[in-house]
PDB file of C-alpha atoms in Angstrom:
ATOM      1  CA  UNK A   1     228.019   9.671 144.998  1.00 83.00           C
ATOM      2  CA  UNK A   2     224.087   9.704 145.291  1.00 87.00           C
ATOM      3  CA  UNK A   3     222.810  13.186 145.182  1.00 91.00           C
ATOM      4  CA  UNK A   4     219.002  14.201 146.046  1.00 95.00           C
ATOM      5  CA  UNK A   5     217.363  17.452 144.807  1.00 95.00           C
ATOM      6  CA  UNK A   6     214.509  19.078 145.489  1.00 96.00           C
ATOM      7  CA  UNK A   7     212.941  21.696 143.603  1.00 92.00           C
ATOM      8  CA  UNK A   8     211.403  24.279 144.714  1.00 92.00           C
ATOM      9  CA  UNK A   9     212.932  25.229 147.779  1.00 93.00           C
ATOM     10  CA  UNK A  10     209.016  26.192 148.786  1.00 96.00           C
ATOM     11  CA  UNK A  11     205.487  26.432 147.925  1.00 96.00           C
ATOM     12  CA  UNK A  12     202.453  28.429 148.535  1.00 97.00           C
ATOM     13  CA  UNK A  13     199.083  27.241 147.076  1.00 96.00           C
ATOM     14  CA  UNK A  14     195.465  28.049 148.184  1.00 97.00           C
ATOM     15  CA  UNK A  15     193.219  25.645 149.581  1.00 97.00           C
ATOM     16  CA  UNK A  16     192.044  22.772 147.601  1.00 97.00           C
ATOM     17  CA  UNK A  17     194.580  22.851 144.766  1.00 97.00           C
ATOM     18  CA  UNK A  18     196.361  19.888 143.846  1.00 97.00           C
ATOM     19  CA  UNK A  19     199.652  20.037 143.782  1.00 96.00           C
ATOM     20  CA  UNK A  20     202.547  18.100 142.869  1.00 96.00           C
ATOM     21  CA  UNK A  21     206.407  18.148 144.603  1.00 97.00           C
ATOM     22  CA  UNK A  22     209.274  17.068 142.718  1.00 97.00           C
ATOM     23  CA  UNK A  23     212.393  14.528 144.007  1.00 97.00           C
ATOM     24  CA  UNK A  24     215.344  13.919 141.532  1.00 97.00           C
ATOM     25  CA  UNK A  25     218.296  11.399 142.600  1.00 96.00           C
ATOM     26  CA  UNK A  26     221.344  11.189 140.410  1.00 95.00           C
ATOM     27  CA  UNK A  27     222.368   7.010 140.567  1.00 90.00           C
ATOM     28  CA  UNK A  28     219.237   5.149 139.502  1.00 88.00           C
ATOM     29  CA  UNK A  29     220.810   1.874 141.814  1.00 87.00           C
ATOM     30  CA  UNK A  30     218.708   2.691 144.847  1.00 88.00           C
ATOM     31  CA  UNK A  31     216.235  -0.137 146.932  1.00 86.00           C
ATOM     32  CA  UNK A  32     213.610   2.374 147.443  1.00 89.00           C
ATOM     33  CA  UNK A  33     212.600   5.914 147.908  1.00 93.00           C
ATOM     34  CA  UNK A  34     210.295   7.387 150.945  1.00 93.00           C
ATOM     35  CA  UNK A  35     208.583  10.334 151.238  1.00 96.00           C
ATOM     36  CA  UNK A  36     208.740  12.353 154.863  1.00 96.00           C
ATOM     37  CA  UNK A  37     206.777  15.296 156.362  1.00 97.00           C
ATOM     38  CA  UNK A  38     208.348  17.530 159.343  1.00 96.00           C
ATOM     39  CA  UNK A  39     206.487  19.322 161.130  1.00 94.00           C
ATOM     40  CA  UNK A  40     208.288  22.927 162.789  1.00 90.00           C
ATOM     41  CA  UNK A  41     211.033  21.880 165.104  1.00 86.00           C
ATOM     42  CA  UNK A  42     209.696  18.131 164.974  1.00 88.00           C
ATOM     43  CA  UNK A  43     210.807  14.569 164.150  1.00 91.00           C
ATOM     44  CA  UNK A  44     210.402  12.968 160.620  1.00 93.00           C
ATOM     45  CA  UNK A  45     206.885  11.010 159.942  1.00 93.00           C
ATOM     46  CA  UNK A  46     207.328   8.505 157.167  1.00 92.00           C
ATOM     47  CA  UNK A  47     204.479   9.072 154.258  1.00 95.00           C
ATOM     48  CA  UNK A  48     205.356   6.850 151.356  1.00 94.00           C
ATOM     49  CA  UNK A  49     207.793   3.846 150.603  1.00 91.00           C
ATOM     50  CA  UNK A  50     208.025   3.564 147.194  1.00 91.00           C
ATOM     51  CA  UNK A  51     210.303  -0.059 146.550  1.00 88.00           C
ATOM     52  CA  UNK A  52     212.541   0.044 143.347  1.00 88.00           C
ATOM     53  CA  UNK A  53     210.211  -2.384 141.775  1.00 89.00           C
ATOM     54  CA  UNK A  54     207.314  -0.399 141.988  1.00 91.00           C
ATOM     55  CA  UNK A  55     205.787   2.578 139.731  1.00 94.00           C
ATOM     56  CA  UNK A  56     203.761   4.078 142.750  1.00 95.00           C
ATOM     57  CA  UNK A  57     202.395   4.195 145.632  1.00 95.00           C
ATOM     58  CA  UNK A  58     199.051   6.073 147.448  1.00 96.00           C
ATOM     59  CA  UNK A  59     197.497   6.965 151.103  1.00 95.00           C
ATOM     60  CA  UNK A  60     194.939   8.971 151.117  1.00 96.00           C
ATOM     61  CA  UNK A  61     194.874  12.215 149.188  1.00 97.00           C
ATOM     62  CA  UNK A  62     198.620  11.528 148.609  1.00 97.00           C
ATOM     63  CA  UNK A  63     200.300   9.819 145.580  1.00 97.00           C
ATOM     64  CA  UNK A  64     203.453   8.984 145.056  1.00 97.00           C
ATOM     65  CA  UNK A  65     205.437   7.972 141.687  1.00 97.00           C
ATOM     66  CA  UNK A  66     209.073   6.518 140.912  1.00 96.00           C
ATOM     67  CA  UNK A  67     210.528   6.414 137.592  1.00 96.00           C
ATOM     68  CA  UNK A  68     213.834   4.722 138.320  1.00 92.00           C
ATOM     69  CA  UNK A  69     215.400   5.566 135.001  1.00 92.00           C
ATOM     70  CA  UNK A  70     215.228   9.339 135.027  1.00 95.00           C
ATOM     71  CA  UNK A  71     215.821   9.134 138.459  1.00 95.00           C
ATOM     72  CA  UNK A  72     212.666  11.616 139.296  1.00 97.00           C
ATOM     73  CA  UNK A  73     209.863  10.665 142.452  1.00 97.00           C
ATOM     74  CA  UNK A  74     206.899  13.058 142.558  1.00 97.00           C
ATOM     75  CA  UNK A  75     204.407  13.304 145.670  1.00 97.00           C
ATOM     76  CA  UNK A  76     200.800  14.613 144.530  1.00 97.00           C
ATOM     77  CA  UNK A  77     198.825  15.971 146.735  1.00 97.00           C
ATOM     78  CA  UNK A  78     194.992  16.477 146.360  1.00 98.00           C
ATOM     79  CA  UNK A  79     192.895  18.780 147.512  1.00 97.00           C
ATOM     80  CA  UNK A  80     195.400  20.577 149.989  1.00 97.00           C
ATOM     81  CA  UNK A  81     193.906  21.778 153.193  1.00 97.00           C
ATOM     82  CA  UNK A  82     196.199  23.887 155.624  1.00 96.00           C
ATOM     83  CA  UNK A  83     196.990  21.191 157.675  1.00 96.00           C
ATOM     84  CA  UNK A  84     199.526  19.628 155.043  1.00 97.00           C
ATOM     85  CA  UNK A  85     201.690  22.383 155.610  1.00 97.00           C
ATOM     86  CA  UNK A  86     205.113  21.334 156.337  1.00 97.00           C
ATOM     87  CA  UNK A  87     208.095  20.302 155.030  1.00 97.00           C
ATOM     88  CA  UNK A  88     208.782  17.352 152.537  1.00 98.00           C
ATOM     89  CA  UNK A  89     211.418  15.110 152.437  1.00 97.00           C
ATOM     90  CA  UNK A  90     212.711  12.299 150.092  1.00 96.00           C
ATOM     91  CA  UNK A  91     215.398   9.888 150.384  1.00 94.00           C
ATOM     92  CA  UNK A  92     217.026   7.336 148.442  1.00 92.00           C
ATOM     93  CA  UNK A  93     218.146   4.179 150.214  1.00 86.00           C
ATOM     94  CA  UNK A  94     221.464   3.328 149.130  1.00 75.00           C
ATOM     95  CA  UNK A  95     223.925   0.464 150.193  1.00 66.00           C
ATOM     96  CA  UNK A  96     222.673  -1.878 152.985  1.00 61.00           C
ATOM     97  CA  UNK A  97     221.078   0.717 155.022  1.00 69.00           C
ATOM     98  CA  UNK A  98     221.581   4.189 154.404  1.00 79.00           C
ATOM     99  CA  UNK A  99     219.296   6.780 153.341  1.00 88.00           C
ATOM    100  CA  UNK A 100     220.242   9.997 151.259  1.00 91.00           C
ATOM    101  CA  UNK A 101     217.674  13.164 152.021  1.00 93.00           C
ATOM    102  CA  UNK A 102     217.304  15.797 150.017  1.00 95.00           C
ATOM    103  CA  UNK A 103     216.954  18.850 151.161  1.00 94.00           C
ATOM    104  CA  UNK A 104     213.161  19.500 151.188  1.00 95.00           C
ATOM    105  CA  UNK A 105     210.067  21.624 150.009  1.00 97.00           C
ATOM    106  CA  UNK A 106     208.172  23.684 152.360  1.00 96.00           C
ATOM    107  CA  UNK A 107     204.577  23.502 151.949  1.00 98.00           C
ATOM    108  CA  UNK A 108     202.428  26.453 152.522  1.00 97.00           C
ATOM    109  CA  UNK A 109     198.973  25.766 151.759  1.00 97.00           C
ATOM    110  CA  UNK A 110     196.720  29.633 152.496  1.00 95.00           C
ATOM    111  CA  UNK A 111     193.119  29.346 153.605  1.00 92.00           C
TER     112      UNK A 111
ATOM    113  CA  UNK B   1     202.378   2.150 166.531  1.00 68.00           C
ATOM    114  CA  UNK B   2     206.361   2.359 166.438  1.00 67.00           C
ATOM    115  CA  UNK B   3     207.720   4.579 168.789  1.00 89.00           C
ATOM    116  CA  UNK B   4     210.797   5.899 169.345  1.00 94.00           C
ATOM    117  CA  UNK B   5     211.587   8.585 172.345  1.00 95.00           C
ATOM    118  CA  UNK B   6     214.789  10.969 172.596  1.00 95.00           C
ATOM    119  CA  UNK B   7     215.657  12.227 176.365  1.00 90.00           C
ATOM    120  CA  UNK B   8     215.273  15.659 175.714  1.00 91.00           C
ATOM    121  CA  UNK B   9     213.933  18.545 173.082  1.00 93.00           C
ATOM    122  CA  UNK B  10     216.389  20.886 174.377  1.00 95.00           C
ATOM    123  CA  UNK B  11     219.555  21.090 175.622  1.00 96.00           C
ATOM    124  CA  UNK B  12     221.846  23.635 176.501  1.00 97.00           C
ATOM    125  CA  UNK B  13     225.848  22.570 177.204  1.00 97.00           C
ATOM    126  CA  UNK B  14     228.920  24.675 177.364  1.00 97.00           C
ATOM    127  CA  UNK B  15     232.288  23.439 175.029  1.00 98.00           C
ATOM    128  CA  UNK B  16     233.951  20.975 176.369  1.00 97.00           C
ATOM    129  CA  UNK B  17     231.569  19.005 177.727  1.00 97.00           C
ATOM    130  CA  UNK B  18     230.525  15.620 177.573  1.00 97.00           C
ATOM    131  CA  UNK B  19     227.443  14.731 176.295  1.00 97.00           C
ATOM    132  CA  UNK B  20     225.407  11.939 176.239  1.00 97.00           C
ATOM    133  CA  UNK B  21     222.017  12.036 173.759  1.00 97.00           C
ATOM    134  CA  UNK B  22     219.943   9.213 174.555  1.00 97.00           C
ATOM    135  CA  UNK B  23     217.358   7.127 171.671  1.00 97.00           C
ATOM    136  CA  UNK B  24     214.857   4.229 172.403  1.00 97.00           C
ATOM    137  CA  UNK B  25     212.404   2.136 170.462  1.00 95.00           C
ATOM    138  CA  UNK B  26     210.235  -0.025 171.322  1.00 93.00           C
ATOM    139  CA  UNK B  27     209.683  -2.204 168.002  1.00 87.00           C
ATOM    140  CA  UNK B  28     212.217  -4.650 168.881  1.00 89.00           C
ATOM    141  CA  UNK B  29     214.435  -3.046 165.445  1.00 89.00           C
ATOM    142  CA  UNK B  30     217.867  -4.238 164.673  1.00 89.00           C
ATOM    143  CA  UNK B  31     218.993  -0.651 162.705  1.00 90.00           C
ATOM    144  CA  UNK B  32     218.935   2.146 164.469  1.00 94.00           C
ATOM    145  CA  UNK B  33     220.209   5.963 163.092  1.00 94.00           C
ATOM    146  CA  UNK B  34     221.565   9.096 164.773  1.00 97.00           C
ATOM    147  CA  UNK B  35     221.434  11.878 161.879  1.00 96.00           C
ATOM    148  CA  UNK B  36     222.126  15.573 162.855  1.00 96.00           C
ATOM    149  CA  UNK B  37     220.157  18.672 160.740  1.00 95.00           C
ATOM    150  CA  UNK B  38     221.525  21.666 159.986  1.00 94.00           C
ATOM    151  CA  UNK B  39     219.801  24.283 157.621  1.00 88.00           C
ATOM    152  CA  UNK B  40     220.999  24.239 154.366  1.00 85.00           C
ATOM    153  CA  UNK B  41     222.946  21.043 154.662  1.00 87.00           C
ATOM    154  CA  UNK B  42     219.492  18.486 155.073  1.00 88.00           C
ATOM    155  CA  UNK B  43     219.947  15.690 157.314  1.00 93.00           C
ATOM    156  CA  UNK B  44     223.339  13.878 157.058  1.00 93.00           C
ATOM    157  CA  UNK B  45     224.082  10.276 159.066  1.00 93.00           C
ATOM    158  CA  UNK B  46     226.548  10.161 161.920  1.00 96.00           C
ATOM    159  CA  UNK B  47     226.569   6.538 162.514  1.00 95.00           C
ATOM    160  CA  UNK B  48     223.861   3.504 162.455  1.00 91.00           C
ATOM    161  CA  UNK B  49     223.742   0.165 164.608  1.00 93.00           C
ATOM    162  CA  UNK B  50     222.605  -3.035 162.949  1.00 89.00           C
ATOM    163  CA  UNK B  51     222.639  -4.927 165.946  1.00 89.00           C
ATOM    164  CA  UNK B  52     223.616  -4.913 169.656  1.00 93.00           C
ATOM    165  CA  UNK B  53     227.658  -3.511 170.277  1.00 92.00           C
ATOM    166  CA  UNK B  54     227.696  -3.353 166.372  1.00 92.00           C
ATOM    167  CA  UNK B  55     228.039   0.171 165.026  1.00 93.00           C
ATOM    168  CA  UNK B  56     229.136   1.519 161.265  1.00 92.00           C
ATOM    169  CA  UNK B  57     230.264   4.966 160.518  1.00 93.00           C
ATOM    170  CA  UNK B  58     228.077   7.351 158.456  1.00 91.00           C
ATOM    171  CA  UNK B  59     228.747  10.499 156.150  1.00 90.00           C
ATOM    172  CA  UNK B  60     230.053  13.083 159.286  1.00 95.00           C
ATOM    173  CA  UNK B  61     231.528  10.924 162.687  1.00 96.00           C
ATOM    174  CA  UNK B  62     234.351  12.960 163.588  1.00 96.00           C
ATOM    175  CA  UNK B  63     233.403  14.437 166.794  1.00 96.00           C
ATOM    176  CA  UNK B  64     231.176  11.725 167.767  1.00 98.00           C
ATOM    177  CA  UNK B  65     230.695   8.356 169.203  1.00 97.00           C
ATOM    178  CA  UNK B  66     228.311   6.056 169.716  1.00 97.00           C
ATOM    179  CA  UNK B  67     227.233   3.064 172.405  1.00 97.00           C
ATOM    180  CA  UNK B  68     224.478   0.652 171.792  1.00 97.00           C
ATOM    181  CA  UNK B  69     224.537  -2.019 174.885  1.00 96.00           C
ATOM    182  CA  UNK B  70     220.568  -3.154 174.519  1.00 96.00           C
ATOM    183  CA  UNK B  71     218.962  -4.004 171.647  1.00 95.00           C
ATOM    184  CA  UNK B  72     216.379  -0.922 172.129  1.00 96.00           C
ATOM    185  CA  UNK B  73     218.934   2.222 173.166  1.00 97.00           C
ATOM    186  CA  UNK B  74     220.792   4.099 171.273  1.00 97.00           C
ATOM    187  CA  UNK B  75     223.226   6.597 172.819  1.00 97.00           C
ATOM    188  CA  UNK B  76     225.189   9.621 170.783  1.00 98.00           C
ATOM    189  CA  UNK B  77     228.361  11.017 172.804  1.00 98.00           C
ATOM    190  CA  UNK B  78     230.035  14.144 171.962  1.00 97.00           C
ATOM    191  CA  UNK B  79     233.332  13.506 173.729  1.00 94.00           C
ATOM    192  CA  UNK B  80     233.742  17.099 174.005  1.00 97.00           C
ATOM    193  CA  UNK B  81     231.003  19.518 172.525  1.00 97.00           C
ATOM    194  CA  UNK B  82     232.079  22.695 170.417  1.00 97.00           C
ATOM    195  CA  UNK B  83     230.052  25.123 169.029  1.00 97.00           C
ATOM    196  CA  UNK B  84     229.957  23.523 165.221  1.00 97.00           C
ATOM    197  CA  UNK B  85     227.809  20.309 167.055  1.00 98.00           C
ATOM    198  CA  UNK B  86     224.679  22.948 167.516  1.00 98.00           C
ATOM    199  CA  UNK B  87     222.762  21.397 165.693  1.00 97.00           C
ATOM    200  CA  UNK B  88     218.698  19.378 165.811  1.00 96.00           C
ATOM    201  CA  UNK B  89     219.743  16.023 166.229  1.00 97.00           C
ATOM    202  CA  UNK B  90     217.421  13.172 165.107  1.00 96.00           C
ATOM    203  CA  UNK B  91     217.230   9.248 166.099  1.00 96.00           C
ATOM    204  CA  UNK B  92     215.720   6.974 163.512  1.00 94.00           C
ATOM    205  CA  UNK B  93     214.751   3.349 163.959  1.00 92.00           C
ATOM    206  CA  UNK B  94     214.147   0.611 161.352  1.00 88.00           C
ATOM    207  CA  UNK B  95     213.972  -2.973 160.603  1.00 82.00           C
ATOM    208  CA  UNK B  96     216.805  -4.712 158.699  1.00 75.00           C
ATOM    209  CA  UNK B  97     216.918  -5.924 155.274  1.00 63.00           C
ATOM    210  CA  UNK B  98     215.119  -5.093 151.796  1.00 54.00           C
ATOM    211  CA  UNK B  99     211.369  -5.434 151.569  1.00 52.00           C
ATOM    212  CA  UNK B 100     208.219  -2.425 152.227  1.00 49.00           C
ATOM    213  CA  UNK B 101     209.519  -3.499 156.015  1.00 51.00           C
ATOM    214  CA  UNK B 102     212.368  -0.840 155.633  1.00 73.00           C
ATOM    215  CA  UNK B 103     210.994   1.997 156.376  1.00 80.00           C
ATOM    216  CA  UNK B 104     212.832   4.267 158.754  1.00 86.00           C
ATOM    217  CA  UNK B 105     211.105   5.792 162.124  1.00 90.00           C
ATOM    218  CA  UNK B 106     211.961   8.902 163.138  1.00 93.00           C
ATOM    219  CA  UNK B 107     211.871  10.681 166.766  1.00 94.00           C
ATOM    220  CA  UNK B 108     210.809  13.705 168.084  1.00 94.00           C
ATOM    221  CA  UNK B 109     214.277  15.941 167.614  1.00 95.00           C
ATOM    222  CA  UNK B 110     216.921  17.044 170.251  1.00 96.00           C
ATOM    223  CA  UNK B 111     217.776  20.615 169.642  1.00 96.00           C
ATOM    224  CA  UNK B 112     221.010  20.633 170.844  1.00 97.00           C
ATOM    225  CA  UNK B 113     222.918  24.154 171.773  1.00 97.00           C
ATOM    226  CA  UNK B 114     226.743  24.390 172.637  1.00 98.00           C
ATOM    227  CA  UNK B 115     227.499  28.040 173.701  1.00 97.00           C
TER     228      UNK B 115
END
């Protein structure tokens, strides 16, 4: 059964630090991993699709890696500004069409 | 832009009830996704369409059904709501298939409250 971590639970950096949040999934077989940002009581926005083929992939100030054999993702963020706080989600895509979350990192990001 | 819309934010029903929690998305997408999220447990999938009148359990059905008559709409029915179905509840959209095209779409959220 696919399991996704996330560690830490949460996060508080000052402004303009990079910073770097971890993803680990325990069955390397997945299609692809994306990255997710919820906003307080919102909906999911998709960041990042990473496909199993690929090392990485970037948008912006964000940057996000996939090394399928250790079955770890990491999102970088640079320079952090206080509107990236939120919480971050990953999920593996498993079977035809399923996605397994874990269970976040909240961002705090102090001006 | 994709965009998919969920009848309410909030919503307040008493156990027993029926209720009906309503999805649409307006990218034409075969797959579409009813998770629920609960803290401490993430988001976990209650079922997924691939295609009109086609539906496929997920991880946590029992309580739950689902109807999917037009390509775009996506109902959720609690058949009769108890207190353990409080939950945010969260309607996802995607195109089928492998490929960078599979990304999922989420929408806004239905807080749903039994009481």
């Amino acid at each position: 059964k696919q399991e996704v971590t996330q560690i830490p639970a949460a996060l508080s950096v000052p402004e303009g630090e990079n910073l770097v949040l971890n993803c680990s999934f325990t069955d390397s077989a997945i299609y692809n991993l994306q990255w997710f940002r919820q906003d307080p009581g919102k909906g999911l926005t998709s960041l990042l699709l990473i496909q199993s083929s690929q090392r990485e992939q970037t948008s912006g100030r964000l940057n996000a890696s996939l090394d399928k054999s250790s079955g770890r993702s990491t999102l970088y963020i640079a320079a952090s500004q206080p509107g990236d706080s939120a919480t971050y989600l990953c999920a593996v895509r498993r079977g035809a069409q399923k996605l397994v979350f874990g269970q976040g990192t909240r961002l705090t990001i102090n001006p | 832009d994709v965009k998919v819309t969920q009848s309410s934010r909030y919503l307040v029903k008493r156990t027993g009830e029926k209720v009906f929690l309503e999805c649409v998305q307006d990218m034409d997408h075969e797959n579409m996704f009813w998770y629920r999220q609960d803290p401490g447990l993430g988001l976990r999938l209650i079922y997924f369409s691939y295609d009109v009148k086609m539906k496929e359990k997920g991880d946590i059905p029992e309580g739950y059904s689902v109807s999917r008559e037009k390509k775009e709409r996506f109902s959720l029915i609690l058949e009769s709501a108890s207190t353990n179905q409080t939950s945010m509840y969260l309607c996802a959209s995607s195109l089928p298939g492998q490929g960078t095209s599979y990304e999922q779409y989420f929408g806004p959220g239905t807080r749903l409250t039994v009481t």
